[in-house]
Tab-separated table of C-alpha atoms and ligand atoms in Angstrom:
chain	number	residue	atom	x	y	z
A	30	MET	CA	0.889	36.573	-15.131
A	31	SER	CA	-0.265	32.926	-14.909
A	32	ALA	CA	1.781	30.449	-12.843
A	33	SER	CA	4.016	28.082	-14.837
A	34	PRO	CA	2.578	24.572	-15.190
A	35	ILE	CA	3.700	21.813	-12.828
A	36	PHE	CA	3.425	18.167	-13.891
A	37	LEU	CA	2.683	15.256	-11.601
A	38	GLY	CA	3.403	11.530	-11.736
A	39	VAL	CA	1.667	9.226	-9.244
A	40	ILE	CA	2.801	5.641	-8.678
A	41	GLY	CA	0.590	3.355	-6.558
A	42	VAL	CA	-3.199	3.315	-6.361
A	43	GLY	CA	-3.833	1.158	-3.280
A	44	GLY	CA	-5.420	2.337	-0.022
A	45	VAL	CA	-3.308	5.486	0.263
A	46	GLY	CA	-3.019	6.107	-3.495
A	47	THR	CA	-6.776	5.991	-4.054
A	48	ALA	CA	-7.466	8.360	-1.138
A	49	PHE	CA	-4.696	10.664	-2.410
A	50	LEU	CA	-6.215	10.809	-5.912
A	51	GLN	CA	-9.601	11.731	-4.411
A	52	GLN	CA	-7.968	14.565	-2.452
A	53	LEU	CA	-5.956	15.643	-5.523
A	54	ALA	CA	-9.160	15.897	-7.574
A	55	ARG	CA	-10.465	18.500	-5.084
A	56	LEU	CA	-7.276	20.605	-4.739
A	57	PRO	CA	-7.454	24.094	-6.225
A	58	ASN	CA	-4.544	24.780	-8.634
A	59	ALA	CA	-3.489	21.117	-8.571
A	60	PRO	CA	-0.545	20.124	-10.763
A	61	GLN	CA	-1.421	18.358	-14.003
A	62	LEU	CA	-1.504	14.572	-13.541
A	63	VAL	CA	0.463	13.132	-16.470
A	64	VAL	CA	1.569	9.701	-15.140
A	65	LEU	CA	-0.556	7.255	-13.157
A	66	ALA	CA	0.958	3.823	-12.548
A	67	ARG	CA	0.261	0.646	-10.652
A	68	SER	CA	2.386	-2.498	-10.676
A	69	SER	CA	1.072	-3.806	-14.008
A	70	GLN	CA	-0.306	-0.748	-15.818
A	71	THR	CA	0.761	2.811	-16.673
A	72	LEU	CA	-1.249	5.729	-18.043
A	73	LEU	CA	0.547	8.684	-19.615
A	74	ALA	CA	-0.646	11.990	-21.014
A	75	PRO	CA	0.453	11.844	-24.670
A	76	THR	CA	3.684	13.595	-25.721
A	77	PRO	CA	4.789	16.114	-26.859
A	78	ALA	CA	1.902	18.204	-25.441
A	79	TYR	CA	1.618	16.335	-22.099
A	80	SER	CA	-2.090	16.936	-22.598
A	81	PRO	CA	-4.850	16.032	-21.955
A	82	ALA	CA	-4.054	15.451	-18.278
A	83	ILE	CA	-5.262	12.271	-16.580
A	84	PRO	CA	-8.533	12.695	-14.627
A	85	ALA	CA	-7.565	12.144	-10.970
A	86	ALA	CA	-11.038	11.247	-9.718
A	87	ASP	CA	-10.657	7.476	-10.095
A	88	TRP	CA	-8.408	4.911	-11.702
A	89	ALA	CA	-11.213	3.227	-13.712
A	90	THR	CA	-12.342	6.485	-15.352
A	91	ALA	CA	-8.751	7.387	-16.106
A	92	ALA	CA	-7.987	3.959	-17.593
A	93	ALA	CA	-11.011	4.257	-19.900
A	94	THR	CA	-10.022	7.684	-21.249
A	95	PRO	CA	-9.286	7.023	-24.958
A	96	SER	CA	-6.858	9.899	-25.524
A	97	LEU	CA	-4.328	8.669	-22.951
A	98	THR	CA	-1.328	6.456	-23.691
A	99	LYS	CA	-1.574	3.072	-21.947
A	100	SER	CA	1.186	0.561	-21.332
A	101	GLY	CA	2.253	-2.151	-18.942
A	102	ALA	CA	4.686	-1.442	-16.105
A	103	LEU	CA	7.412	1.069	-16.985
A	104	GLN	CA	10.905	1.197	-15.481
A	105	ALA	CA	11.411	4.009	-12.977
A	106	GLU	CA	14.071	5.502	-15.297
A	107	GLU	CA	11.511	5.680	-18.144
A	108	ILE	CA	9.042	7.531	-15.897
A	109	ALA	CA	11.823	9.883	-14.761
A	110	THR	CA	12.800	10.647	-18.362
A	111	TYR	CA	9.156	11.258	-19.326
A	112	LEU	CA	8.568	13.633	-16.380
A	113	ALA	CA	11.884	15.444	-16.892
A	114	SER	CA	10.927	16.230	-20.510
A	115	ALA	CA	7.616	17.844	-19.515
A	116	PRO	CA	7.380	21.581	-20.302
A	117	GLY	CA	7.601	22.695	-16.641
A	118	ARG	CA	8.688	21.498	-13.203
A	119	ALA	CA	7.660	17.966	-12.218
A	120	ILE	CA	6.796	16.090	-9.025
A	121	LEU	CA	6.707	12.339	-8.351
A	122	VAL	CA	4.302	10.999	-5.707
A	123	ASP	CA	5.290	7.448	-4.722
A	124	ASN	CA	2.359	5.738	-3.005
A	125	THR	CA	3.947	2.268	-3.084
A	126	SER	CA	6.032	0.481	-0.476
A	127	ASP	CA	8.546	-0.557	-3.130
A	128	ILE	CA	12.213	-0.379	-2.099
A	129	SER	CA	13.385	-0.629	-5.739
A	130	LEU	CA	11.423	2.494	-6.647
A	131	ALA	CA	12.735	4.266	-3.524
A	132	ARG	CA	16.303	3.438	-4.613
A	133	GLN	CA	15.567	5.382	-7.810
A	134	TYR	CA	14.647	8.644	-6.020
A	135	PRO	CA	18.170	10.004	-6.702
A	136	THR	CA	17.553	9.455	-10.448
A	137	PHE	CA	14.367	11.553	-10.279
A	138	LEU	CA	15.850	14.218	-8.015
A	139	LYS	CA	19.005	14.740	-10.108
A	140	LYS	CA	16.719	15.416	-13.081
A	141	GLY	CA	14.981	18.144	-11.036
A	142	ILE	CA	11.870	16.079	-10.234
A	143	SER	CA	10.700	16.636	-6.645
A	144	VAL	CA	9.578	13.626	-4.594
A	145	VAL	CA	6.623	13.380	-2.192
A	146	THR	CA	5.911	10.033	-0.533
A	147	PRO	CA	4.545	8.044	2.424
A	148	ASN	CA	6.953	5.183	1.497
A	149	LYS	CA	9.364	4.709	4.422
A	150	LYS	CA	11.817	2.499	2.588
A	151	GLY	CA	13.979	5.162	0.947
A	152	PHE	CA	14.514	7.122	4.155
A	153	SER	CA	15.039	4.202	6.495
A	154	ASP	CA	17.191	1.820	4.491
A	155	ASP	CA	20.974	2.098	4.273
A	156	LEU	CA	22.338	5.436	5.423
A	157	SER	CA	24.071	5.748	2.030
A	158	LEU	CA	20.651	5.939	0.289
A	159	TRP	CA	19.463	8.640	2.753
A	160	LYS	CA	22.583	10.692	1.975
A	161	ASP	CA	22.257	10.093	-1.766
A	162	ILE	CA	18.596	11.241	-1.731
A	163	PHE	CA	19.370	14.597	-0.099
A	164	ALA	CA	22.575	15.179	-2.093
A	165	SER	CA	20.671	14.427	-5.327
A	166	ALA	CA	17.879	16.823	-4.324
A	167	ALA	CA	20.441	19.578	-3.812
A	168	GLU	CA	22.102	18.747	-7.155
A	169	GLY	CA	18.791	18.814	-9.054
A	170	LYS	CA	17.373	21.774	-7.085
A	171	ALA	CA	14.437	19.517	-6.291
A	172	LEU	CA	12.427	19.058	-3.091
A	173	VAL	CA	11.778	15.981	-0.950
A	174	TYR	CA	8.824	15.760	1.459
A	175	HIS	CA	7.846	12.577	3.313
A	176	GLU	CA	5.674	13.611	6.287
A	177	SER	CA	3.469	10.514	6.072
A	178	THR	CA	6.431	8.163	6.576
A	179	VAL	CA	6.031	8.701	10.357
A	180	GLY	CA	2.655	9.044	12.128
A	181	ALA	CA	0.776	9.100	8.794
A	182	GLY	CA	-0.673	12.641	8.317
A	183	LEU	CA	0.225	13.776	11.857
A	184	PRO	CA	2.733	16.680	11.857
A	185	VAL	CA	5.607	14.624	13.243
A	186	LEU	CA	8.482	15.252	10.827
A	187	SER	CA	7.593	18.923	10.341
A	188	THR	CA	7.557	19.364	14.133
A	189	LEU	CA	10.907	17.647	14.610
A	190	LYS	CA	12.478	19.567	11.710
A	191	ASP	CA	11.217	22.854	13.188
A	192	LEU	CA	12.665	21.977	16.602
A	193	VAL	CA	16.050	21.154	15.062
A	194	ALA	CA	16.087	24.107	12.627
A	195	THR	CA	15.338	26.627	15.375
A	196	GLY	CA	18.246	25.387	17.486
A	197	ASP	CA	16.421	23.368	20.137
A	198	GLU	CA	18.239	20.318	21.485
A	199	VAL	CA	16.156	17.163	21.143
A	200	THR	CA	17.140	14.743	23.910
A	201	ARG	CA	14.552	11.976	23.630
A	202	ILE	CA	11.693	10.912	21.368
A	203	GLU	CA	9.321	8.207	22.556
A	204	GLY	CA	5.842	6.834	22.055
A	205	VAL	CA	3.570	4.619	19.987
A	206	PHE	CA	4.565	4.772	16.324
A	207	SER	CA	2.417	2.078	14.721
A	208	GLY	CA	-1.254	2.599	13.915
A	209	THR	CA	-1.649	-1.138	13.417
A	210	LEU	CA	-0.018	-2.159	16.704
A	211	SER	CA	-1.866	0.610	18.534
A	212	PHE	CA	-5.191	-0.671	17.152
A	213	LEU	CA	-4.266	-4.288	17.935
A	214	PHE	CA	-3.384	-3.685	21.584
A	215	ASN	CA	-6.124	-1.071	22.200
A	216	THR	CA	-8.688	-3.588	20.900
A	217	PHE	CA	-7.194	-6.835	22.243
A	218	ALA	CA	-6.084	-5.515	25.657
A	219	PRO	CA	-8.082	-2.335	26.397
A	220	ALA	CA	-7.146	-0.299	29.493
A	221	SER	CA	-10.805	0.037	30.472
A	222	GLY	CA	-13.321	-2.791	30.203
A	223	SER	CA	-12.373	-6.174	28.812
A	224	SER	CA	-12.121	-7.857	25.450
A	225	ASP	CA	-12.635	-11.450	24.289
A	226	ALA	CA	-11.118	-10.676	20.879
A	227	GLN	CA	-8.574	-13.163	19.529
A	228	TRP	CA	-5.252	-11.661	18.412
A	229	SER	CA	-5.451	-13.122	14.882
A	230	ALA	CA	-8.981	-11.763	14.358
A	231	VAL	CA	-7.871	-8.258	15.313
A	232	VAL	CA	-4.870	-8.547	12.946
A	233	ALA	CA	-7.294	-9.458	10.127
A	234	GLN	CA	-9.456	-6.445	11.081
A	235	ALA	CA	-6.446	-4.074	11.015
A	236	LYS	CA	-5.571	-5.353	7.536
A	237	GLU	CA	-9.179	-4.896	6.386
A	238	LEU	CA	-9.209	-1.307	7.717
A	239	GLY	CA	-6.099	-0.460	5.649
A	240	TYR	CA	-3.879	0.133	8.712
A	241	THR	CA	-1.288	-2.550	7.982
A	242	GLU	CA	1.554	-2.468	5.536
A	243	PRO	CA	0.855	-4.275	2.251
A	244	ASP	CA	2.463	-7.251	4.074
A	245	PRO	CA	1.120	-7.165	7.685
A	246	ARG	CA	4.187	-9.088	8.855
A	247	ASP	CA	6.144	-5.821	8.349
A	248	ASP	CA	4.041	-4.365	11.182
A	249	LEU	CA	4.074	-7.437	13.424
A	250	ASN	CA	7.828	-7.985	13.160
A	251	GLY	CA	8.504	-4.447	14.435
A	252	MET	CA	10.269	-3.401	11.227
A	253	ASP	CA	7.713	-0.687	10.380
A	254	VAL	CA	8.294	0.931	13.786
A	255	ALA	CA	12.060	0.461	13.443
A	256	ARG	CA	11.948	2.242	10.068
A	257	LYS	CA	10.031	5.177	11.563
A	258	LEU	CA	12.492	5.490	14.446
A	259	THR	CA	15.388	5.340	11.996
A	260	ILE	CA	13.892	8.298	10.096
A	261	LEU	CA	13.297	10.319	13.281
A	262	ALA	CA	16.760	9.533	14.649
A	263	ARG	CA	18.392	10.643	11.389
A	264	ILE	CA	16.473	13.946	11.399
A	265	ALA	CA	17.501	14.409	15.046
A	266	GLY	CA	21.127	14.048	13.903
A	267	LEU	CA	21.977	10.396	14.601
A	268	GLU	CA	23.665	8.485	11.787
A	269	VAL	CA	21.644	5.258	12.170
A	270	THR	CA	23.168	2.901	9.602
A	271	SER	CA	20.039	0.801	8.959
A	272	PRO	CA	16.719	-0.110	10.636
A	273	ASP	CA	18.111	-3.449	11.795
A	274	SER	CA	21.140	-1.909	13.522
A	275	PHE	CA	19.311	-1.938	16.897
A	276	PRO	CA	17.254	-4.608	18.728
A	277	ILE	CA	13.660	-5.078	17.506
A	278	GLU	CA	11.099	-7.280	19.279
A	279	SER	CA	9.090	-9.322	16.765
A	280	LEU	CA	5.515	-10.498	17.379
A	281	ILE	CA	5.697	-13.093	14.589
A	282	PRO	CA	5.386	-16.647	15.963
A	283	ALA	CA	8.724	-18.461	15.413
A	284	GLU	CA	6.894	-21.240	13.528
A	285	LEU	CA	5.699	-18.715	10.885
A	286	ALA	CA	8.920	-16.752	10.557
A	287	SER	CA	10.178	-18.532	7.457
A	288	LEU	CA	7.064	-18.262	5.269
A	289	PRO	CA	7.857	-16.690	1.874
A	290	SER	CA	7.537	-12.914	1.446
A	291	SER	CA	5.203	-13.419	-1.560
A	292	ALA	CA	1.427	-12.816	-1.779
A	293	ASP	CA	1.011	-16.533	-1.126
A	294	GLY	CA	3.200	-16.171	1.984
A	295	ILE	CA	0.872	-13.433	3.288
A	296	THR	CA	-2.161	-15.685	2.747
A	297	GLN	CA	-0.479	-18.632	4.486
A	298	PHE	CA	0.518	-16.373	7.392
A	299	MET	CA	-2.991	-14.965	7.876
A	300	THR	CA	-4.504	-18.476	7.604
A	301	ARG	CA	-2.153	-20.007	10.188
A	302	LEU	CA	-1.992	-17.077	12.666
A	303	PRO	CA	-5.055	-18.300	14.703
A	304	GLU	CA	-3.010	-21.408	15.689
A	305	PHE	CA	-0.818	-19.087	17.793
A	306	ASP	CA	-3.443	-16.917	19.510
A	307	ALA	CA	-2.533	-18.422	22.897
A	308	GLN	CA	0.963	-16.846	22.692
A	309	MET	CA	-0.355	-13.266	22.611
A	310	ALA	CA	-3.085	-14.139	25.144
A	311	ASN	CA	-0.256	-15.127	27.543
A	312	VAL	CA	1.492	-11.786	27.025
A	313	LYS	CA	-1.782	-9.967	27.747
A	314	ASP	CA	-2.499	-12.088	30.855
A	315	THR	CA	0.994	-11.562	32.303
A	316	ALA	CA	0.526	-7.767	32.108
A	317	GLU	CA	-2.997	-8.078	33.525
A	318	GLN	CA	-1.704	-10.060	36.541
A	319	GLN	CA	0.428	-7.001	37.404
A	320	GLY	CA	-2.586	-4.668	36.972
A	321	LYS	CA	-1.090	-3.306	33.736
A	322	VAL	CA	-1.587	-3.435	29.971
A	323	VAL	CA	0.947	-4.297	27.295
A	324	ARG	CA	1.736	-1.896	24.435
A	325	TYR	CA	4.297	-1.795	21.590
A	326	VAL	CA	6.483	1.309	21.887
A	327	GLY	CA	9.719	2.846	20.672
A	328	SER	CA	12.234	5.347	21.942
A	329	ILE	CA	15.315	7.262	20.840
A	330	ASP	CA	17.795	8.477	23.444
A	331	VAL	CA	19.728	11.018	21.411
A	332	ALA	CA	22.687	11.507	23.784
A	333	ALA	CA	23.169	7.760	24.317
A	334	LYS	CA	22.563	7.140	20.556
A	335	ALA	CA	20.244	4.319	21.632
A	336	VAL	CA	17.109	3.230	19.747
A	337	LYS	CA	14.706	0.665	21.279
A	338	VAL	CA	11.613	-0.992	19.858
A	339	GLY	CA	9.380	-3.520	21.626
A	340	LEU	CA	6.712	-4.452	24.169
A	341	GLN	CA	6.363	-2.704	27.537
A	342	TYR	CA	3.844	-2.807	30.343
A	343	PHE	CA	1.994	0.409	31.251
A	344	ASP	CA	-0.225	1.526	34.118
A	345	LYS	CA	-3.836	1.533	32.991
A	346	ASP	CA	-4.236	5.251	33.689
A	347	SER	CA	-1.200	6.252	31.585
A	348	ALA	CA	-1.566	8.217	28.328
A	349	ILE	CA	-0.162	5.326	26.285
A	350	ALA	CA	-2.533	2.763	27.822
A	351	GLY	CA	-5.512	5.056	27.150
A	352	LEU	CA	-4.945	5.497	23.393
A	353	LYS	CA	-7.916	4.683	21.164
A	354	GLY	CA	-8.261	3.179	17.697
A	355	SER	CA	-5.148	3.496	15.538
A	356	ASP	CA	-3.799	6.484	17.504
A	357	ASN	CA	-0.093	7.251	17.676
A	358	ILE	CA	1.390	9.355	20.446
A	359	ILE	CA	4.827	10.879	19.972
A	360	SER	CA	6.564	12.831	22.746
A	361	PHE	CA	9.504	15.104	21.966
A	362	TYR	CA	11.681	15.887	24.982
A	363	THR	CA	13.876	18.911	24.299
A	364	LYS	CA	15.970	21.434	26.155
A	365	ARG	CA	13.416	24.199	25.496
A	366	TYR	CA	10.355	22.194	26.451
A	367	GLY	CA	12.020	20.882	29.627
A	368	ALA	CA	10.226	18.248	31.667
A	369	ASN	CA	6.905	18.609	29.766
A	370	PRO	CA	7.367	17.169	26.282
A	371	LEU	CA	5.856	18.496	23.084
A	372	ILE	CA	3.281	15.797	22.227
A	373	VAL	CA	1.693	14.917	18.882
A	374	GLN	CA	-1.266	12.506	19.030
A	375	GLY	CA	-3.957	11.197	16.682
A	376	ALA	CA	-4.739	8.566	14.055
A	377	GLY	CA	-1.488	7.037	12.821
A	378	ALA	CA	-2.763	4.826	9.995
A	379	GLY	CA	-5.487	4.616	7.373
A	380	GLY	CA	-5.825	5.701	3.766
A	381	ASP	CA	-7.471	9.106	4.268
A	382	VAL	CA	-5.218	10.399	7.063
A	383	THR	CA	-2.075	9.167	5.323
A	384	ALA	CA	-3.157	10.710	2.011
A	385	MET	CA	-3.773	13.991	3.869
A	386	GLY	CA	-0.077	14.101	4.787
A	387	VAL	CA	0.865	13.365	1.168
A	388	SER	CA	-1.522	16.008	-0.218
A	389	ALA	CA	-0.314	18.604	2.295
A	390	ASP	CA	3.302	17.870	1.284
A	391	LEU	CA	2.318	18.211	-2.376
A	392	ILE	CA	0.779	21.623	-1.676
A	393	LYS	CA	4.024	22.726	0.042
A	394	VAL	CA	6.148	21.565	-2.890
A	395	VAL	CA	3.874	23.271	-5.430
A	396	GLU	CA	4.003	26.532	-3.449
A	397	ARG	CA	7.795	26.375	-3.352
A	398	LEU	CA	8.170	25.524	-7.050
A	399	ARG	CA	5.793	28.223	-8.298
B	13	NDP	N1	-1.834	2.430	5.027
B	13	NDP	C1	-1.418	3.316	5.932
B	13	NDP	O1	-2.056	3.615	6.932
B	13	NDP	C2	-0.099	3.983	5.725
B	13	NDP	C3	0.704	3.657	4.663
B	13	NDP	N2	1.901	4.274	4.491
B	13	NDP	C4	2.695	3.911	3.345
B	13	NDP	O2	1.957	4.194	2.162
B	13	NDP	C5	2.400	3.318	1.118
B	13	NDP	C6	1.189	2.703	0.432
B	13	NDP	O3	0.467	1.939	1.369
B	13	NDP	P1	-0.953	1.287	0.971
B	13	NDP	O4	-1.688	2.202	0.057
B	13	NDP	O5	-1.567	0.871	2.233
B	13	NDP	O6	-0.465	0.017	0.118
B	13	NDP	P2	-1.318	-0.861	-0.934
B	13	NDP	O7	-0.735	-2.214	-0.923
B	13	NDP	O8	-2.763	-0.688	-0.673
B	13	NDP	O9	-1.008	-0.186	-2.356
B	13	NDP	C7	0.249	-0.205	-2.947
B	13	NDP	C8	0.103	0.261	-4.399
B	13	NDP	O10	1.405	0.352	-4.939
B	13	NDP	C9	1.409	-0.296	-6.216
B	13	NDP	N3	2.773	-0.746	-6.473
B	13	NDP	C10	3.578	-1.507	-5.696
B	13	NDP	N4	4.786	-1.629	-6.279
B	13	NDP	C11	4.743	-0.921	-7.443
B	13	NDP	C12	5.664	-0.655	-8.495
B	13	NDP	N5	6.898	-1.137	-8.459
B	13	NDP	N6	5.262	0.112	-9.524
B	13	NDP	C13	4.019	0.598	-9.585
B	13	NDP	N7	3.087	0.387	-8.622
B	13	NDP	C14	3.455	-0.362	-7.575
B	13	NDP	C15	0.402	-1.400	-6.086
B	13	NDP	O11	0.021	-1.792	-7.398
B	13	NDP	P3	-1.204	-2.781	-7.718
B	13	NDP	O12	-2.436	-1.949	-7.495
B	13	NDP	O13	-1.011	-3.134	-9.144
B	13	NDP	O14	-1.071	-3.913	-6.751
B	13	NDP	C16	-0.686	-0.669	-5.301
B	13	NDP	O15	-1.479	0.105	-6.184
B	13	NDP	C17	3.343	2.302	1.781
B	13	NDP	O16	4.674	2.701	1.571
B	13	NDP	C18	2.996	2.422	3.263
B	13	NDP	O17	4.070	2.117	4.115
B	13	NDP	C19	2.368	5.234	5.341
B	13	NDP	C20	1.624	5.620	6.408
B	13	NDP	C21	0.341	5.007	6.712
B	14	LIG	N1	1.348	0.076	8.788
B	14	LIG	C1	1.634	1.368	9.317
B	14	LIG	C2	0.999	2.407	8.480
B	14	LIG	C3	1.506	3.753	8.756
B	14	LIG	O1	2.694	4.022	8.734
B	14	LIG	C4	1.102	1.492	10.723
B	14	LIG	O2	0.286	0.663	11.081
B	14	LIG	O3	1.504	2.418	11.453
B	15	NA	NA1	3.476	12.398	9.779
């Protein structure tokens, strides 16, 4: 007996989306790609057959395929209705960082459409949205997987969920949660050797390498780390109301804090950042004078219900000081593991490793739906 068809909609074809589509094209028994959307364009497999499927290999080939239906941007509700009418189960992969789309996950889930995403917004915004997402999934008998929202493809959420589900008591989670900030400090203030790199130049490099959020200020202001800690804290059982409900140390120079959040604002920010290189050089030098290095870290103390995000100084021979590239390190302290935490470490940003987490989640959802 052949497996029933599963239909897939993918929104977002940036750094992560493009890498995801390349991985999708190589998956055996992949679901049929019937929606592919970016902010200004949508491709659909024509109804009522939902066939031919969209070739996943690359956006340009897909856009040139004559038999597909092409339109401008569609509303999330229209995409949900289209997927829900497909002759089989459906999955949405959201590869954007759009909060408005994330707020529509309940609409998809109630219609039975499962959601897989690296987009942190839906799981780290107001607690009411978090609750609505999981209640809607239960109502629609749909699945929600978002491994790449923390530590990119690293098995961070699956590890924490397994600890909780098997009855361990998680007492503390701590570490480096930003690939961008890890790369910035590892490059700008290495624990071994020295570096003449200017802070602003390394920020530009992190953006070029695809480590930053679409707006790099979301990394530098600590909000990306705060969102990740909010997600982890909620899975560990804390009802964190929002990612700004605890103190967050921002690395944005005060003079640039009020630039607009538009594309033009990003350009102005990147252009003016070199004017403030001396500020971060001072932070680096102060740590150096104490024989230490500075790193951007976060922690959750579960019993105290306390979440902290910001700069700290570390001994040069510590595990955190010795991280390389965009590596994250996440330590889970639990009753079972005692004084020696369970540690997850590796690349925490970049298109390929993030897409790996998305593809692996997709495989899990497909296996559970079939
Ligand atoms: N980069 C990384 O290392 C990691 C990223 N993530 C998360 O992955 C997600 C994607 O990141 P990344 O690929 O770097 O981002 P990019 O900016 O490279 O790509 C975003 C894509 O989303 C599209 N998009 C944005 N809003 C909408 C919308 N409303 N409707 C349709 N399409 C939309 C953009 O369209 P257009 O092409 O038209 O501009 C673009 O294709 C983010 O949520 C990020 O936080 C998570 C872990 C690691
Ligand atoms: N911008 C983020 C990407 C992954 O979540 C980071 O740098 O960690
Ligand atoms: Na992860």
